[in-house]
mmCIF file of C-alpha atoms in Angstrom:
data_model
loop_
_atom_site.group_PDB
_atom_site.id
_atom_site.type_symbol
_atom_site.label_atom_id
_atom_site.label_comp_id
_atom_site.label_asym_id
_atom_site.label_seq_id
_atom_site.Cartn_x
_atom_site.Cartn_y
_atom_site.Cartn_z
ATOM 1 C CA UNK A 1 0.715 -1.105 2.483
ATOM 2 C CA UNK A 2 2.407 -0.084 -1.044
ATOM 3 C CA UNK A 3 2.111 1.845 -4.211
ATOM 4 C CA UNK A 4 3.744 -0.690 -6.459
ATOM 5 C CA UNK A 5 4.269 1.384 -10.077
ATOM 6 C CA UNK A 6 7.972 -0.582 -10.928
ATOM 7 C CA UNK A 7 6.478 -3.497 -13.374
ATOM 8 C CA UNK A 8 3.412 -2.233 -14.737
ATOM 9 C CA UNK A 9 2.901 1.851 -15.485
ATOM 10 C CA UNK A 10 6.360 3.359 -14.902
ATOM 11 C CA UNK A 11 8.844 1.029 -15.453
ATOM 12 C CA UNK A 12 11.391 3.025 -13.435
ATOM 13 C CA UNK A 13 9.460 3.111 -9.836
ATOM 14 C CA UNK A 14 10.726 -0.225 -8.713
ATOM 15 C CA UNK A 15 11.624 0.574 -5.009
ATOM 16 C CA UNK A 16 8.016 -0.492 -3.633
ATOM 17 C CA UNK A 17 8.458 -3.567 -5.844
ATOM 18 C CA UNK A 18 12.094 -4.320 -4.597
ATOM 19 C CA UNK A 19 11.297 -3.893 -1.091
ATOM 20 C CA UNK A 20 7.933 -6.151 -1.037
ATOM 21 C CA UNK A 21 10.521 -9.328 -2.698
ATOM 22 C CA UNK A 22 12.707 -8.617 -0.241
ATOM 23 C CA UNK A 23 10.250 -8.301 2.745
ATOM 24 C CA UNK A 24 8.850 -12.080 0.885
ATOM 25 C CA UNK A 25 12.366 -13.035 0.859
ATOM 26 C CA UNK A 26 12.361 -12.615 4.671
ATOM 27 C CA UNK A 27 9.050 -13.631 5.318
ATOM 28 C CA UNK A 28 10.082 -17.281 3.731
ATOM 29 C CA UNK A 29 13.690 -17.550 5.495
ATOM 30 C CA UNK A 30 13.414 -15.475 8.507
ATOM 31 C CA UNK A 31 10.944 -17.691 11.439
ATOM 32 C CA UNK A 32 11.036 -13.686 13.038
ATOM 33 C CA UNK A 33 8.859 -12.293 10.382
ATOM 34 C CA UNK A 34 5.561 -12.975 8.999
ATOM 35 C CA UNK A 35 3.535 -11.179 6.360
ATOM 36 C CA UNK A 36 0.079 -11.518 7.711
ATOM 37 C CA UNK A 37 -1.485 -9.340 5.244
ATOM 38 C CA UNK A 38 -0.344 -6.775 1.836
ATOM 39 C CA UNK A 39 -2.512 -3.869 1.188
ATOM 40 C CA UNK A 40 -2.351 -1.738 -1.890
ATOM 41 C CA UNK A 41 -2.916 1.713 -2.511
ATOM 42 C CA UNK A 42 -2.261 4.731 -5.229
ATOM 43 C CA UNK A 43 0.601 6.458 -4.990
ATOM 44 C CA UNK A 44 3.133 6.872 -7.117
ATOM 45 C CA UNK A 45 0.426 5.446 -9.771
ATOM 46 C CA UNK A 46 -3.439 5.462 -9.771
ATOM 47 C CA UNK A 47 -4.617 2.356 -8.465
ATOM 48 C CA UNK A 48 -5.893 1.296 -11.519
ATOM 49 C CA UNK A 49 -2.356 0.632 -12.093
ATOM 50 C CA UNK A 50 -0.977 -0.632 -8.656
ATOM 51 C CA UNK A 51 -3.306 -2.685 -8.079
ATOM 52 C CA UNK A 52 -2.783 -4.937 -10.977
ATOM 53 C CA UNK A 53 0.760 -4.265 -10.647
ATOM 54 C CA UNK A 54 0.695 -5.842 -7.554
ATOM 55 C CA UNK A 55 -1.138 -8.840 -8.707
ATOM 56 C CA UNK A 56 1.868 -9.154 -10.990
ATOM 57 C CA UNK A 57 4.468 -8.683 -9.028
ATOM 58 C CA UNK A 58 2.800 -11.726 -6.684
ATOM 59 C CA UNK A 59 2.208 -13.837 -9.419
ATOM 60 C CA UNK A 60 6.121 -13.201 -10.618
ATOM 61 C CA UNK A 61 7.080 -14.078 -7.039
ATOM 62 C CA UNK A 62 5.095 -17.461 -7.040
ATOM 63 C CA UNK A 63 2.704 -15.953 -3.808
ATOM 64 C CA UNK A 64 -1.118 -15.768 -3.817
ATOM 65 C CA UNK A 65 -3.249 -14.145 -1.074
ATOM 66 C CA UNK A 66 -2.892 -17.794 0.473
ATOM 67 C CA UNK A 67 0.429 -17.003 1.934
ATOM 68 C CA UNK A 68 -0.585 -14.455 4.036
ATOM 69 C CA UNK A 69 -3.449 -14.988 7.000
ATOM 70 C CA UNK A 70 -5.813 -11.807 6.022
ATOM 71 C CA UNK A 71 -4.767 -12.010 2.805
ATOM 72 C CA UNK A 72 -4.468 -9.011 0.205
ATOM 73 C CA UNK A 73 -6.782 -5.864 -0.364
ATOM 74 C CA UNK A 74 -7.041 -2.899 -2.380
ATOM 75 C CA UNK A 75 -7.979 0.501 -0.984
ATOM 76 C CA UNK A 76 -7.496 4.454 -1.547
ATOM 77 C CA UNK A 77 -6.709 5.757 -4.926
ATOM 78 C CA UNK A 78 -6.227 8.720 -6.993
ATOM 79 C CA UNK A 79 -9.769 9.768 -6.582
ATOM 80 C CA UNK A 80 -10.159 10.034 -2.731
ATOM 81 C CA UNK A 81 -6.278 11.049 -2.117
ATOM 82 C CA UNK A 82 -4.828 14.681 -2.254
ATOM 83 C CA UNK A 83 -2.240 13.677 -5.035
ATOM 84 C CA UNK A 84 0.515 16.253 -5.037
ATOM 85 C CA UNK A 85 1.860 16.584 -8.181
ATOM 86 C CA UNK A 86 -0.361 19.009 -10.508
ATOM 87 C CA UNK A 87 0.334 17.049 -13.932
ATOM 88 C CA UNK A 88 -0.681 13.854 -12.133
ATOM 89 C CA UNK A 89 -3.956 15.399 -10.610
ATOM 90 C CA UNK A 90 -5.008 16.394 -14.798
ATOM 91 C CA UNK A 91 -4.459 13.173 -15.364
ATOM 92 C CA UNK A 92 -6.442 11.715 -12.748
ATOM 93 C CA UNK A 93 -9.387 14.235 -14.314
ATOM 94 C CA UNK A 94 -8.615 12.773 -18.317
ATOM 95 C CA UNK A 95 -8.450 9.127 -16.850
ATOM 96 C CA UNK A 96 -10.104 8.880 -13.468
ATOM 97 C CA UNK A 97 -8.684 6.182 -11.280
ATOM 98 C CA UNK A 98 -10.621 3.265 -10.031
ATOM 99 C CA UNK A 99 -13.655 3.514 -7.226
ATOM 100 C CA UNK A 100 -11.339 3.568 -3.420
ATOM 101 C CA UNK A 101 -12.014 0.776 -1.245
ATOM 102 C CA UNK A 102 -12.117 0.089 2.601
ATOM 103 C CA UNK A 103 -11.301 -3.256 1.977
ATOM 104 C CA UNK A 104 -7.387 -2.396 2.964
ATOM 105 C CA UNK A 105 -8.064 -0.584 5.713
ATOM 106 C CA UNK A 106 -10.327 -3.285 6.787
ATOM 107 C CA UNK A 107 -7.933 -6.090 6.652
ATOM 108 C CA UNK A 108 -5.498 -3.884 8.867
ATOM 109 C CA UNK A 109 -7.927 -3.376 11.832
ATOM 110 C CA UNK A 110 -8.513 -7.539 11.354
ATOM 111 C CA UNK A 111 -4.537 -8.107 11.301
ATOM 112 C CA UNK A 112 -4.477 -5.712 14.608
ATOM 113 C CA UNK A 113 -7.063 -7.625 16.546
ATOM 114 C CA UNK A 114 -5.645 -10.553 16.067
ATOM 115 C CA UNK A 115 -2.228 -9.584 16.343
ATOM 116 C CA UNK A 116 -1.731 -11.333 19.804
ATOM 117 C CA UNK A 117 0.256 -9.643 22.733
ATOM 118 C CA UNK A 118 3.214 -8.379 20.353
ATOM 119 C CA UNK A 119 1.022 -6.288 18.820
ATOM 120 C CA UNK A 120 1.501 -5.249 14.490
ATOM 121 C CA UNK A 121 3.791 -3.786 12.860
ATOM 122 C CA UNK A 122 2.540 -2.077 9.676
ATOM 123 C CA UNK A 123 4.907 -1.191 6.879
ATOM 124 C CA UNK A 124 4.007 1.697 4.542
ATOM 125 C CA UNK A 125 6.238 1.672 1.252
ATOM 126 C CA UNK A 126 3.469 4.300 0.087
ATOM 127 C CA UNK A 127 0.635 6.901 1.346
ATOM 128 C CA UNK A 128 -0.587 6.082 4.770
ATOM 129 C CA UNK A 129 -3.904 6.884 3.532
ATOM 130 C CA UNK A 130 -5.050 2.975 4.011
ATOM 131 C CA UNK A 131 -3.592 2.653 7.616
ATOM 132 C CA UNK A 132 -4.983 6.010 8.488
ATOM 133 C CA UNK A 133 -8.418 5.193 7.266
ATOM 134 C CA UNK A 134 -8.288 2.363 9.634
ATOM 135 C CA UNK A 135 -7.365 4.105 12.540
ATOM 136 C CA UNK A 136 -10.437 6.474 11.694
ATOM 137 C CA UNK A 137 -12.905 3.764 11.256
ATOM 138 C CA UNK A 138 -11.757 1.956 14.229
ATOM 139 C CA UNK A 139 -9.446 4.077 17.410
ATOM 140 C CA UNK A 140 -9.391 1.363 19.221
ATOM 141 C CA UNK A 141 -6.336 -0.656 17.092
ATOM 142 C CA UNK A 142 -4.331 2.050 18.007
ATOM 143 C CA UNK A 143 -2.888 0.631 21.261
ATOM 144 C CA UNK A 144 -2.401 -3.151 19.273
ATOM 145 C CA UNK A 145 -0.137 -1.151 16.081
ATOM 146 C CA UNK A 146 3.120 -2.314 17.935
ATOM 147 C CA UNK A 147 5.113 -0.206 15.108
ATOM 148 C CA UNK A 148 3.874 2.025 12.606
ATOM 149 C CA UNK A 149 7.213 2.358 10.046
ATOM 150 C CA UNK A 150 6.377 5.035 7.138
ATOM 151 C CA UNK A 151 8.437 5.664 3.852
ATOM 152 C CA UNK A 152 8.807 9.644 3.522
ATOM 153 C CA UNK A 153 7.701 11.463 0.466
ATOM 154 C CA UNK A 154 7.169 15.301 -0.052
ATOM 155 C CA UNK A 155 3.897 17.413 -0.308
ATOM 156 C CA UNK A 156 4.765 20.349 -2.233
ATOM 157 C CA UNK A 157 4.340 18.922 -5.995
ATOM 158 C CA UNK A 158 7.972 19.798 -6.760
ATOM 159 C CA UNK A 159 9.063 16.199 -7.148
ATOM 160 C CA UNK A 160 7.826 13.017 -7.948
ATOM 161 C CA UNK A 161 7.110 11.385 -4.459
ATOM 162 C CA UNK A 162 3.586 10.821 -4.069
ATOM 163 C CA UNK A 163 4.420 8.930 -0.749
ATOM 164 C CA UNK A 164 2.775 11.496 1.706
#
């Protein structure tokens, strides 16, 4: 679950971007890990912006939603977060981010019912908003989420980390 901004808005957020090549990288060479799904959420950027930044990113990679068993999903943006920083809340209002989706959180209660005995390990490289959005639509993957593994961020607007 990631807030990719690096290729597409920004330019100079790459960090979600770096870390979902390497995690790829791994996923190809490493028979211990396996992608099984990506979600995408806003974060850094609206998701009117990650989300196709994603796509890129992908594409640029030479993956499709093939590679992974439940596949790829958008979900929680701008207009259904509480985005910290003030200037990026106006801009939300001048240029209001794209409809949220429960399509992410979705494919993460699918990916933890059929995650087998080991359970899932879910990676958030931004907000936890689609992982916790699955935990409130279903409790019950709670006990198969074999690792939860969250990238910090900040809450009180005074820097640019939308990652909590």
């Amino acid at each position: 679950d990631f807030d990719p901004g690096g290729l597409v808005w920004t330019g100079l957020d790459a960090d979600d971007d770096l870390a979902l090549l390497m995690a790829i990288a791994l996923n190809r060479t490493r028979p211990g890990i396996r992608i099984v799904g990506v979600t995408v959420c806003g974060g850094n950027a609206p998701i009117k912006h990650t989300s196709p930044g994603l796509d890129l990113l992908l594409r640029t990679a030479g993956v499709t939603s093939a590679d992974f068993q439940h596949g790829i999903a958008r979900g929680y943006g701008w207009r259904d977060m509480h985005v910290a920083w003030p200037k990026f809340r106006k801009m939300n209002r001048l240029s209001p981010d794209w409809p949220s989706s429960d399509a992410a959180a979705d494919l993460i209660i699918r990916a933890a019912h059929a995650s087998g005995p080991n359970g899932l390990t879910v990676l958030t490289l931004g907000p936890a908003t689609n992982l916790a959005r699955a935990l409130a639509k279903d409790p019950g993957i709670e006990p198969r989420l074999r690792r939860v593994i969250l990238m910090g961020g900040e809450l009180t607007g005074g820097k640019i980390c939308l990652n909590f």
